[in-house]
Coordinates of C-alpha atoms in Angstrom, one line a residue:
Chain A
M1 CA 1.8 -20.5 -2.6
N2 CA 4.0 -17.5 -2.2
T3 CA 3.4 -16.0 1.1
T4 CA 5.2 -13.9 3.6
F5 CA 3.9 -16.1 6.3
D6 CA 6.3 -19.0 6.7
Q7 CA 5.8 -21.8 9.2
A8 CA 7.5 -20.0 12.0
A9 CA 5.5 -16.8 11.4
L10 CA 2.2 -18.7 11.2
E11 CA 2.9 -20.5 14.5
Q12 CA 3.3 -17.2 16.2
L13 CA -0.1 -16.0 15.2
V14 CA -2.2 -18.3 17.4
Q15 CA -1.2 -18.8 20.9
P16 CA -2.9 -20.5 23.8
T17 CA -4.9 -17.6 24.9
R18 CA -4.6 -15.0 22.2
I19 CA -4.9 -14.6 18.5
N20 CA -2.9 -12.2 16.3
K21 CA -5.1 -9.7 14.5
Q22 CA -3.5 -10.8 11.0
V23 CA -5.7 -13.9 11.3
Y24 CA -8.7 -11.8 10.7
I25 CA -7.5 -9.1 8.3
N26 CA -4.7 -10.2 6.3
P27 CA -5.7 -11.2 2.6
E28 CA -2.7 -13.8 2.6
I29 CA -3.8 -15.4 5.7
F30 CA -7.3 -15.7 4.1
E31 CA -5.8 -17.5 1.1
L32 CA -3.8 -19.9 3.2
E33 CA -7.0 -20.7 5.1
M34 CA -8.9 -21.4 2.0
D35 CA -6.1 -23.6 0.8
R36 CA -5.4 -25.4 4.2
I37 CA -8.5 -25.3 6.2
W38 CA -11.2 -25.2 3.4
G39 CA -9.0 -27.3 1.2
Q40 CA -8.6 -30.1 3.8
A41 CA -11.6 -30.1 6.0
W42 CA -15.0 -31.7 5.1
I43 CA -17.1 -29.0 3.8
F44 CA -20.9 -29.1 4.0
I45 CA -22.4 -29.1 0.4
G46 CA -26.0 -29.8 0.9
H47 CA -28.7 -32.3 1.9
E48 CA -29.8 -35.1 -0.2
S49 CA -33.4 -34.0 -0.1
Q50 CA -32.3 -31.1 -2.3
V51 CA -31.7 -33.4 -5.2
R52 CA -34.6 -36.0 -5.2
K53 CA -34.8 -37.1 -8.7
T54 CA -32.2 -38.2 -11.4
G55 CA -30.6 -35.1 -12.9
D56 CA -31.5 -32.8 -10.0
Y57 CA -28.6 -30.6 -9.0
F58 CA -27.6 -28.0 -6.5
T59 CA -24.6 -25.7 -7.1
T60 CA -22.4 -23.9 -4.7
N61 CA -18.7 -23.1 -4.0
I62 CA -16.7 -25.4 -1.8
N63 CA -14.4 -22.5 -0.6
H64 CA -14.2 -19.0 -1.9
K65 CA -13.8 -19.9 -5.5
V66 CA -13.9 -23.5 -6.6
P67 CA -17.4 -24.2 -7.9
V68 CA -19.0 -27.6 -7.4
V69 CA -22.4 -29.3 -8.3
M70 CA -24.2 -31.8 -6.2
V71 CA -26.4 -34.0 -8.4
R72 CA -28.3 -37.3 -8.3
D73 CA -27.1 -39.8 -10.9
K74 CA -29.2 -42.6 -12.5
N75 CA -28.2 -45.0 -10.0
G76 CA -29.8 -42.9 -7.3
K77 CA -26.2 -41.9 -5.8
V78 CA -25.5 -38.3 -4.9
Q79 CA -22.5 -37.1 -6.6
V80 CA -20.3 -34.0 -6.0
L81 CA -18.4 -32.9 -9.1
H82 CA -16.3 -30.0 -10.1
N83 CA -18.6 -27.7 -11.9
R84 CA -16.1 -27.2 -14.8
C85 CA -16.3 -28.6 -18.4
A86 CA -13.2 -31.0 -19.1
H87 CA -12.9 -29.1 -22.4
K88 CA -12.4 -25.4 -21.9
G89 CA -13.2 -25.0 -18.3
A90 CA -16.7 -23.4 -18.5
K91 CA -19.0 -23.8 -15.6
I92 CA -21.6 -26.4 -16.7
V93 CA -24.5 -25.2 -14.9
T94 CA -25.0 -21.7 -13.2
S95 CA -28.5 -21.9 -11.6
R96 CA -28.5 -22.5 -7.9
S97 CA -30.7 -25.6 -8.4
G98 CA -32.5 -27.3 -11.2
N99 CA -32.7 -30.5 -13.2
A100 CA -30.4 -31.5 -16.0
P101 CA -32.6 -33.9 -18.1
G102 CA -30.6 -36.9 -19.4
A103 CA -27.2 -35.4 -19.0
F104 CA -25.2 -32.3 -18.3
R105 CA -24.4 -30.4 -21.5
C106 CA -21.7 -27.7 -21.7
P107 CA -23.2 -24.5 -23.4
Y108 CA -20.0 -23.7 -25.2
H109 CA -19.1 -26.7 -27.5
G110 CA -21.9 -29.2 -26.5
W111 CA -19.8 -31.8 -24.7
T112 CA -22.2 -34.0 -22.6
F113 CA -21.6 -35.7 -19.4
S114 CA -23.6 -38.2 -17.5
H115 CA -24.7 -37.1 -14.1
D116 CA -21.9 -39.2 -12.6
G117 CA -19.5 -37.0 -14.5
N118 CA -18.4 -39.5 -17.3
L119 CA -17.9 -37.9 -20.8
L120 CA -20.6 -39.0 -23.1
K121 CA -20.2 -37.4 -26.4
I122 CA -18.3 -34.8 -28.3
P123 CA -19.8 -33.1 -31.4
N124 CA -18.0 -33.7 -34.6
E125 CA -15.7 -36.2 -32.9
S126 CA -13.7 -37.1 -35.8
G127 CA -11.5 -34.1 -35.4
Y128 CA -9.8 -35.8 -32.3
E129 CA -8.9 -39.0 -34.2
N130 CA -5.0 -39.7 -34.2
T131 CA -4.4 -36.6 -32.2
G132 CA -3.4 -38.3 -28.9
F133 CA -6.9 -37.3 -27.3
D134 CA -8.6 -40.2 -25.5
L135 CA -12.2 -39.9 -25.1
N136 CA -12.0 -42.7 -22.6
D137 CA -9.4 -41.0 -20.4
S138 CA -11.0 -40.0 -17.1
C139 CA -9.3 -36.7 -17.2
N140 CA -12.0 -35.7 -19.9
N141 CA -14.8 -36.3 -17.3
L142 CA -16.4 -33.8 -15.0
Q143 CA -13.9 -34.3 -12.0
P144 CA -15.4 -35.9 -8.9
V145 CA -15.0 -34.4 -5.5
A146 CA -14.6 -36.8 -2.6
Q147 CA -17.9 -36.9 -0.7
D148 CA -19.8 -38.8 1.9
N149 CA -22.8 -38.2 3.9
Y150 CA -24.1 -38.6 7.5
K151 CA -27.8 -39.1 7.6
G152 CA -28.2 -37.3 4.2
F153 CA -26.1 -34.3 5.1
I154 CA -23.5 -34.4 2.2
F155 CA -20.0 -33.1 2.8
A156 CA -17.1 -33.0 0.4
T157 CA -13.5 -32.4 0.6
L158 CA -10.8 -31.3 -1.8
S159 CA -8.2 -33.4 0.3
S160 CA -7.3 -36.9 -0.4
Q161 CA -5.9 -37.2 3.1
A162 CA -8.9 -36.4 5.0
P163 CA -10.1 -38.8 7.8
D164 CA -13.3 -40.6 6.9
L165 CA -16.4 -38.4 7.6
K166 CA -17.7 -40.2 10.6
T167 CA -14.3 -40.1 12.3
W168 CA -14.1 -36.4 11.4
L169 CA -17.6 -35.7 12.9
G170 CA -16.7 -37.4 16.0
G171 CA -19.1 -36.9 18.9
T172 CA -21.2 -34.3 16.8
T173 CA -22.9 -37.2 15.2
D174 CA -25.2 -36.9 18.4
C175 CA -26.6 -33.6 16.9
F176 CA -27.3 -35.0 13.6
D177 CA -29.0 -38.1 15.2
N178 CA -31.0 -35.7 17.5
L179 CA -32.2 -33.5 14.7
C180 CA -33.5 -36.7 12.8
D181 CA -34.9 -38.2 15.9
R182 CA -37.0 -35.1 16.4
A183 CA -38.9 -36.3 13.3
P184 CA -41.6 -38.9 14.0
E185 CA -40.5 -40.8 10.9
G186 CA -36.8 -40.3 11.9
E187 CA -35.8 -38.2 8.8
V188 CA -35.6 -34.5 8.0
E189 CA -35.8 -32.8 4.6
V190 CA -34.9 -29.2 3.4
A191 CA -38.1 -27.2 3.2
G192 CA -39.1 -23.6 3.0
G193 CA -36.3 -22.1 0.9
V194 CA -33.2 -20.3 1.9
L195 CA -32.1 -16.9 3.2
R196 CA -28.8 -15.4 2.1
Y197 CA -27.2 -12.8 4.2
E198 CA -24.1 -10.9 3.1
H199 CA -21.5 -10.2 5.8
D200 CA -18.9 -7.6 5.2
C201 CA -16.3 -9.0 7.7
N202 CA -14.1 -12.1 8.1
W203 CA -15.7 -15.5 8.1
K204 CA -14.4 -16.6 11.4
F205 CA -16.3 -14.0 13.5
I206 CA -19.6 -15.7 13.1
L207 CA -18.1 -19.1 14.1
E208 CA -16.6 -17.5 17.2
N209 CA -19.9 -15.9 18.0
L210 CA -22.1 -19.1 17.9
N211 CA -21.0 -20.4 21.4
D212 CA -20.0 -16.8 22.7
T213 CA -22.6 -16.8 25.4
M214 CA -21.1 -13.5 27.0
H215 CA -22.6 -11.6 24.1
P216 CA -26.4 -12.3 23.9
M217 CA -27.4 -10.2 27.0
V218 CA -25.3 -7.3 25.5
V219 CA -25.7 -7.4 21.8
H220 CA -29.3 -8.5 21.9
Q221 CA -30.3 -6.5 25.0
S222 CA -32.2 -4.0 22.7
V223 CA -34.6 -6.5 21.1
V224 CA -35.2 -8.4 24.4
Q225 CA -36.1 -5.1 26.2
S226 CA -38.1 -3.8 23.2
A227 CA -40.1 -7.1 23.4
Q228 CA -40.5 -6.8 27.1
A229 CA -41.5 -3.2 26.9
Y230 CA -44.1 -3.9 24.4
I231 CA -45.4 -7.0 26.3
S232 CA -45.8 -5.0 29.5
S233 CA -47.8 -2.3 27.7
L234 CA -50.4 -4.9 27.0
D235 CA -53.3 -5.6 29.5
T236 CA -52.7 -9.3 29.2
D237 CA -49.4 -11.4 29.1
D238 CA -51.0 -14.2 26.9
I239 CA -48.5 -13.0 24.3
K240 CA -45.8 -14.6 26.4
Q241 CA -47.1 -18.0 25.2
K242 CA -46.6 -16.9 21.5
A243 CA -43.8 -18.4 19.7
E244 CA -42.3 -15.0 18.9
A245 CA -41.9 -14.4 22.5
Q246 CA -40.5 -17.8 23.3
I247 CA -37.9 -17.2 20.6
I248 CA -36.9 -13.6 21.4
L249 CA -36.9 -13.4 25.2
P250 CA -34.4 -16.2 25.9
F251 CA -31.7 -14.1 24.2
G252 CA -31.8 -12.0 27.3
A253 CA -30.9 -15.1 29.5
S254 CA -28.5 -14.5 32.3
F255 CA -24.8 -15.4 32.5
E256 CA -25.6 -17.9 35.0
N257 CA -28.0 -19.7 32.7
F258 CA -25.5 -19.7 29.9
E259 CA -22.8 -20.9 32.2
E260 CA -24.8 -23.9 33.3
S261 CA -25.5 -24.9 29.7
G262 CA -21.8 -25.7 29.2
I263 CA -19.7 -26.1 26.0
T264 CA -18.3 -29.3 24.7
G265 CA -15.5 -29.3 22.2
F266 CA -14.3 -32.1 19.8
R267 CA -11.3 -32.6 17.5
Y268 CA -11.2 -30.8 14.2
G269 CA -12.8 -27.5 15.6
H270 CA -16.3 -28.7 16.4
H271 CA -18.3 -27.9 19.4
Y272 CA -21.7 -27.2 20.8
D273 CA -23.2 -25.5 23.7
G274 CA -26.0 -26.9 25.8
G275 CA -26.8 -30.6 25.8
K276 CA -29.1 -30.8 28.9
T277 CA -30.4 -27.3 28.5
S278 CA -30.2 -24.4 26.2
I279 CA -32.1 -21.2 25.4
H280 CA -34.4 -23.4 23.2
A281 CA -35.3 -25.7 26.1
D282 CA -38.5 -23.9 27.1
Y283 CA -40.3 -23.7 23.9
S284 CA -43.8 -25.3 24.3
V285 CA -44.5 -28.6 22.6
M286 CA -47.3 -28.7 20.2
P287 CA -49.7 -31.5 21.2
E288 CA -50.2 -32.9 17.7
Y289 CA -46.5 -33.1 17.3
H290 CA -46.1 -34.6 20.7
Q291 CA -48.5 -37.3 20.2
A292 CA -46.8 -38.3 16.9
M293 CA -43.5 -38.5 18.7
I294 CA -45.0 -40.7 21.5
D295 CA -46.6 -42.9 18.9
R296 CA -43.4 -43.5 17.2
Y297 CA -41.0 -43.5 20.1
G298 CA -42.9 -44.2 23.3
A299 CA -43.1 -41.6 26.2
Q300 CA -39.5 -42.3 27.6
R301 CA -37.5 -42.1 24.5
T302 CA -39.5 -39.1 23.4
Q303 CA -38.4 -37.1 26.6
E304 CA -34.8 -38.3 26.0
I305 CA -34.9 -36.8 22.5
Y306 CA -36.4 -33.5 23.7
A307 CA -33.8 -33.5 26.7
F308 CA -30.9 -33.4 24.4
N309 CA -31.1 -29.7 23.9
T310 CA -28.1 -28.0 22.2
H311 CA -28.0 -24.4 21.1
N312 CA -25.5 -24.1 18.3
T313 CA -23.4 -26.9 17.0
L314 CA -20.5 -26.0 14.8
L315 CA -18.9 -28.3 12.4
Y316 CA -15.8 -26.3 11.8
P317 CA -15.6 -24.4 9.4
S318 CA -18.6 -24.5 7.2
L319 CA -21.8 -25.6 9.1
T320 CA -23.7 -24.9 12.2
I321 CA -26.8 -26.7 13.3
K322 CA -29.7 -25.9 15.6
C323 CA -31.2 -29.4 16.4
A324 CA -34.1 -28.0 18.7
V325 CA -35.0 -25.4 16.0
Q326 CA -34.3 -27.6 13.0
N327 CA -32.4 -25.0 10.9
I328 CA -28.8 -24.8 9.8
R329 CA -26.5 -22.1 8.8
V330 CA -24.0 -22.5 6.2
I331 CA -20.8 -20.4 5.8
R332 CA -19.7 -19.5 2.3
P333 CA -16.5 -17.4 2.4
V334 CA -15.8 -14.8 -0.4
A335 CA -12.8 -12.8 0.6
V336 CA -10.9 -11.8 3.8
D337 CA -13.7 -9.4 4.8
K338 CA -16.7 -10.9 3.1
F339 CA -18.7 -14.2 3.4
I340 CA -22.3 -15.2 2.9
V341 CA -24.5 -17.0 5.4
E342 CA -27.3 -19.2 4.1
T343 CA -30.0 -20.3 6.5
W344 CA -31.8 -23.4 5.6
S345 CA -34.8 -24.8 7.3
F346 CA -35.8 -28.6 7.7
R347 CA -39.0 -30.3 7.9
L348 CA -39.4 -33.0 10.4
K349 CA -41.0 -36.0 8.4
G350 CA -44.2 -37.0 10.0
A351 CA -44.8 -33.8 12.0
P352 CA -47.5 -31.3 11.5
D353 CA -46.8 -28.3 9.2
E354 CA -46.8 -26.0 12.3
M355 CA -43.3 -27.4 13.3
L356 CA -41.8 -26.2 10.0
Q357 CA -43.7 -22.9 10.4
R358 CA -42.1 -22.4 13.7
T359 CA -38.7 -23.2 12.3
L360 CA -39.3 -20.6 9.6
L361 CA -40.5 -18.1 12.0
Y362 CA -37.2 -18.6 14.0
S363 CA -35.1 -18.2 11.0
R364 CA -36.9 -15.0 10.1
L365 CA -36.7 -13.5 13.6
I366 CA -33.2 -14.4 14.3
N367 CA -31.3 -15.2 11.2
S368 CA -32.9 -12.9 8.5
S369 CA -30.8 -9.9 7.3
A370 CA -34.0 -8.0 8.1
S371 CA -34.3 -9.5 11.6
M372 CA -33.7 -7.7 14.9
V373 CA -30.9 -10.1 15.9
G374 CA -28.6 -10.8 12.9
P375 CA -27.9 -7.2 12.0
D376 CA -26.7 -6.5 15.7
D377 CA -24.4 -9.5 15.5
L378 CA -23.0 -8.4 12.1
E379 CA -22.6 -4.8 13.4
V380 CA -20.2 -6.0 16.2
Y381 CA -18.3 -8.2 13.7
R382 CA -17.9 -5.2 11.3
R383 CA -16.7 -3.1 14.2
M384 CA -14.0 -5.9 14.9
Q385 CA -13.1 -5.8 11.2
E386 CA -12.6 -2.0 11.3
G387 CA -11.3 -1.9 14.8
L388 CA -8.5 -4.5 14.2
A389 CA -6.9 -2.4 11.5
S390 CA -5.6 -0.4 14.4
N391 CA -2.0 -1.1 15.6
A392 CA -3.0 -0.3 19.2
S393 CA -2.5 -4.0 20.0
Q394 CA -1.6 -6.9 17.7
W395 CA -3.9 -9.2 19.7
V396 CA -7.3 -10.4 20.6
E397 CA -7.6 -12.5 23.6
M398 CA -9.5 -15.8 24.6
H399 CA -8.5 -16.3 28.2
R400 CA -12.1 -17.0 29.7
Q401 CA -11.7 -20.0 32.0
Y402 CA -8.4 -21.0 30.5
G403 CA -6.9 -23.9 32.4
R404 CA -10.2 -25.1 33.6
D405 CA -11.3 -27.0 30.4
Q406 CA -12.0 -30.7 31.3
Q407 CA -10.3 -33.2 28.9
L408 CA -12.2 -36.3 28.4
K409 CA -11.5 -39.2 26.1
D410 CA -13.1 -37.7 22.9
R411 CA -14.2 -34.4 24.0
V412 CA -13.4 -31.3 26.1
R413 CA -16.0 -29.9 28.5
G414 CA -16.1 -26.5 30.0
G415 CA -18.4 -23.8 31.4
G416 CA -20.9 -22.3 29.3
T417 CA -19.4 -18.8 29.3
S418 CA -15.7 -20.0 28.7
D419 CA -13.8 -19.5 25.6
L420 CA -13.5 -23.2 25.2
D421 CA -15.2 -22.8 21.8
V422 CA -12.7 -20.3 20.6
R423 CA -9.8 -22.4 21.7
T424 CA -11.2 -25.5 20.1
Q425 CA -11.5 -23.8 16.8
Y426 CA -7.9 -22.5 17.0
Q427 CA -6.6 -25.8 17.9
A428 CA -8.1 -27.0 14.6
W429 CA -6.7 -23.7 12.9
R430 CA -3.2 -24.9 14.0
Y431 CA -4.0 -28.5 12.9
Y432 CA -4.9 -27.4 9.4
M433 CA -2.6 -24.4 8.9
L434 CA 0.5 -25.8 10.4
G435 CA 0.0 -29.5 10.2
E436 CA 0.2 -29.7 14.0
D437 CA -1.4 -33.1 15.1
Y438 CA -3.7 -33.6 18.0
A439 CA -1.9 -35.1 21.1
Chain B
M1 CA -67.8 0.9 -5.2
N2 CA -64.6 -1.0 -5.3
Q3 CA -62.7 1.8 -7.0
A4 CA -61.4 4.9 -5.4
P5 CA -60.0 8.0 -7.1
L6 CA -56.4 7.4 -8.1
E7 CA -55.4 10.6 -6.6
S8 CA -56.5 9.6 -3.1
I9 CA -54.6 6.3 -3.5
E10 CA -51.5 8.2 -4.6
A11 CA -51.7 10.6 -1.8
F12 CA -52.0 7.7 0.8
L13 CA -49.0 5.9 -0.8
Y14 CA -46.8 8.9 -0.9
R15 CA -47.7 9.7 2.8
E16 CA -46.6 6.1 3.9
A17 CA -43.5 6.6 1.9
S18 CA -42.7 9.8 3.6
Y19 CA -43.1 8.1 7.0
L20 CA -40.6 5.5 5.8
D21 CA -38.2 8.1 4.4
Q22 CA -37.7 9.8 7.8
P23 CA -38.2 7.1 9.2
D24 CA -41.2 7.7 11.5
L25 CA -42.4 4.3 12.5
E26 CA -44.8 5.6 15.0
S27 CA -46.8 7.3 12.4
W28 CA -46.3 4.4 9.8
I29 CA -47.7 1.7 12.1
Q30 CA -50.8 3.8 12.5
L31 CA -51.5 3.4 8.8
F32 CA -52.1 -0.3 9.3
T33 CA -55.2 -2.2 10.6
D34 CA -54.8 -3.8 13.9
D35 CA -54.5 -7.2 12.2
G36 CA -52.4 -5.6 9.3
T37 CA -49.2 -7.6 7.9
Y38 CA -46.1 -6.5 6.2
W39 CA -44.4 -9.1 4.0
M40 CA -41.1 -9.2 2.0
P41 CA -40.8 -12.7 0.4
A42 CA -37.5 -14.3 -0.2
M43 CA -38.3 -15.7 -3.7
Q44 CA -40.1 -14.7 -6.8
D45 CA -43.8 -16.0 -6.9
Q46 CA -43.6 -17.2 -3.2
P47 CA -47.0 -18.8 -2.5
D48 CA -47.3 -17.8 1.1
P49 CA -45.4 -16.3 4.1
L50 CA -45.7 -19.2 6.5
N51 CA -44.5 -22.3 4.7
H52 CA -41.5 -20.6 3.1
I53 CA -38.9 -18.3 4.5
S54 CA -39.3 -14.6 4.1
H55 CA -37.1 -11.7 4.7
F56 CA -39.9 -10.0 6.7
Y57 CA -43.3 -11.2 7.7
D58 CA -44.5 -8.8 10.5
D59 CA -47.9 -8.4 12.3
R60 CA -48.6 -5.8 14.8
V61 CA -46.7 -7.4 17.5
L62 CA -43.5 -7.4 15.7
M63 CA -44.0 -3.9 14.2
E64 CA -44.4 -2.7 17.8
I65 CA -41.2 -4.4 18.9
R66 CA -39.4 -3.3 15.9
K67 CA -40.5 0.3 16.6
R68 CA -39.1 0.2 20.1
N69 CA -35.9 -1.5 18.9
F70 CA -35.4 1.0 16.3
I71 CA -34.9 3.8 18.8
H72 CA -33.3 1.7 21.5
P73 CA -29.9 3.2 22.6
R74 CA -28.2 -0.2 22.8
A75 CA -29.1 -1.6 19.4
A76 CA -25.7 -1.2 17.9
S77 CA -26.9 -1.7 14.3
Q78 CA -29.3 1.2 14.8
E79 CA -26.5 3.6 15.9
A80 CA -25.7 4.6 12.3
S81 CA -28.4 6.8 10.9
V82 CA -30.7 5.3 8.2
R83 CA -32.2 7.6 5.5
C84 CA -34.3 6.5 2.6
S85 CA -35.8 8.1 -0.5
H86 CA -38.8 6.2 -1.8
L87 CA -40.0 6.7 -5.4
I88 CA -43.3 5.1 -6.2
A89 CA -44.8 4.9 -9.6
N90 CA -46.8 2.8 -12.2
I91 CA -49.8 2.8 -9.5
R92 CA -52.6 0.9 -10.7
Q93 CA -55.6 -0.9 -9.1
A94 CA -56.0 -4.6 -9.5
G95 CA -59.4 -5.3 -8.2
T96 CA -60.4 -6.3 -4.6
T97 CA -59.7 -9.0 -2.2
K98 CA -62.6 -11.4 -1.0
D99 CA -62.9 -9.1 2.0
G100 CA -63.3 -6.1 -0.2
E101 CA -60.1 -4.3 0.2
L102 CA -58.6 -2.4 -2.7
I103 CA -55.7 -4.2 -4.3
V104 CA -53.2 -1.6 -5.4
H105 CA -49.9 -2.4 -7.3
S106 CA -47.0 -0.1 -7.7
N107 CA -43.3 0.1 -8.6
F108 CA -40.7 1.4 -6.1
H109 CA -37.2 2.6 -6.2
V110 CA -35.8 3.1 -2.7
V111 CA -32.3 4.5 -2.2
M112 CA -31.0 3.8 1.1
W113 CA -28.1 5.6 3.1
Y114 CA -26.8 3.3 5.8
R115 CA -23.4 2.6 7.3
E116 CA -21.4 4.9 5.0
E117 CA -23.1 3.3 2.0
Q118 CA -25.8 4.0 -0.5
R119 CA -27.8 1.2 -1.7
V120 CA -30.6 0.8 -4.1
Y121 CA -33.7 -1.6 -3.8
A122 CA -36.2 -1.9 -6.5
G123 CA -39.4 -3.9 -7.0
T124 CA -43.2 -3.9 -6.7
Y125 CA -45.5 -3.1 -3.8
Q126 CA -48.9 -4.7 -3.3
H127 CA -51.2 -3.0 -0.9
H128 CA -54.4 -4.3 0.3
L129 CA -56.3 -1.1 1.4
Q130 CA -59.3 -1.1 3.6
T131 CA -61.3 1.9 2.9
S132 CA -63.5 3.9 5.4
D133 CA -65.0 7.4 5.8
S134 CA -61.7 8.7 7.3
G135 CA -59.6 7.2 4.5
F136 CA -57.4 4.2 3.9
L137 CA -55.8 1.7 6.2
I138 CA -53.3 -1.1 5.1
K139 CA -54.5 -4.6 5.7
H140 CA -51.6 -6.0 3.9
K141 CA -48.4 -4.8 2.2
K142 CA -46.2 -7.0 0.2
V143 CA -42.8 -5.9 -0.9
Q144 CA -41.7 -7.9 -3.8
L145 CA -38.0 -7.2 -4.5
I146 CA -36.6 -7.8 -7.9
N147 CA -33.8 -9.7 -6.4
P148 CA -35.4 -11.5 -3.3
E149 CA -33.1 -14.5 -3.5
A150 CA -29.9 -12.4 -3.6
A151 CA -27.7 -12.3 -0.6
Q152 CA -29.0 -9.2 1.4
K153 CA -27.1 -6.9 3.5
S154 CA -28.5 -5.8 6.8
I155 CA -32.0 -4.2 6.3
I156 CA -32.8 -2.4 9.5
I157 CA -35.9 -0.5 8.2
Y158 CA -39.1 -1.4 6.4
L159 CA -39.0 -0.7 2.6

């Protein structure tokens, strides 16, 4: 790629405690990130429950432009294929989801492909005889994208050099495990649809906000105080038991609370905050759900499952999970100053419907573009996008608790209000962008 | 019995629209019954607001919190002024609910000015109107966008 950023210039952009503003606002850097980060990392595509039957498919982009389709083939295997006809390049399917009965058929010249991508038939095939065209050459198939899954969560990578998925996930598998363990049947499925939220700013801002625990009491002070003001205007405080109050009020938790929850970082930019406690820890447990859990796991194991309480887990760069809430957000970059966030909710198999309803309530109250939380987050991201155009300084900083991070065998631990999460992400940024390996 | 003069329904919907144009949430909330709800589905033909995600599904509690948040000095997203122009047309009655509320369908176009940008929303409203001697109250308002599945920008005001 032609770029004004050679290796030496790129190296200067990310330093131990500060980041050059170009990382957020420069379109060339964005293209390099798409190529090197989104082109090398495992990118979350979807969950296998989105494609239950043969021919069921789900489409998305693996980075800002490469269209892919996740599909269930006739052997029951989930494939991720480039959504591009081998003939002239047309996208084979454009619906976000659907079923392709029997085979994929290109709408242009009618080439058909099996659900595992193999070319089946070309109309009026005789025209290709003795032309050097080989029907059986795999280059005429829908091209596969390397994919693997962990507990039904399907990731794909454009790289042939990526570590295997489980190695790449590292200690964050605990979060997938916990999400599934919270289901009395041990499995989750996508349910209740998706919210799509357009962000007019750089994709990294939301990732850097996930475990930024110095912001909730500032950015979300208004909604917390508005809820408190309403509650105190009532004659009774019964409302505090309502799920709405249990979801909104902890956004006003103190610095001390967040500090205590801690942040844990991993290789490849992943991290989570919480573990022992988080702002989701005080949700009341529905009796019917609790009983189903006890029946399945016994009392002690059930308590252990509840006790692993993370807030946000980031799988850098495309996925963030809330185990205790059972929703995820998926990042889909579009341009240097634009990305889409998708919020998907999960049903805990074997749990009463009220659990899914609470998940959806959370997604609506916190993650909807019409919520009283998401728009305030986006507002500050957008202000950074605009403010960083200034040459007042070339830098943003990430010093909080620098030098205090505790390196363990496979992870780094630090205070809940530290910038450990951002430092973890930029270590991965250097890994992907510069080829700088981990020590 | 279950019909009302179209003019009175129109007048009520126009009054509601004018509160949202300003916006005057204090007055707007008073148009709802105590158990009134406001729903903006996130898909076409969404069967219900609880088992599928919605952009909005507010009861009085959330309306009261939103009303306070809307004017809170530290809500950064509310710092930019928001102004709307609602146009409502094709108003037609569509029977009654099992509780006897009038079902009123209409089409809307809303032009919104927010964060240095003018946007357009379009779709249909469905109002369930409780009638009394003093006029109408909204038991339920459903806002069906023509593009509910699209990626939305921040929506900081009811449509």
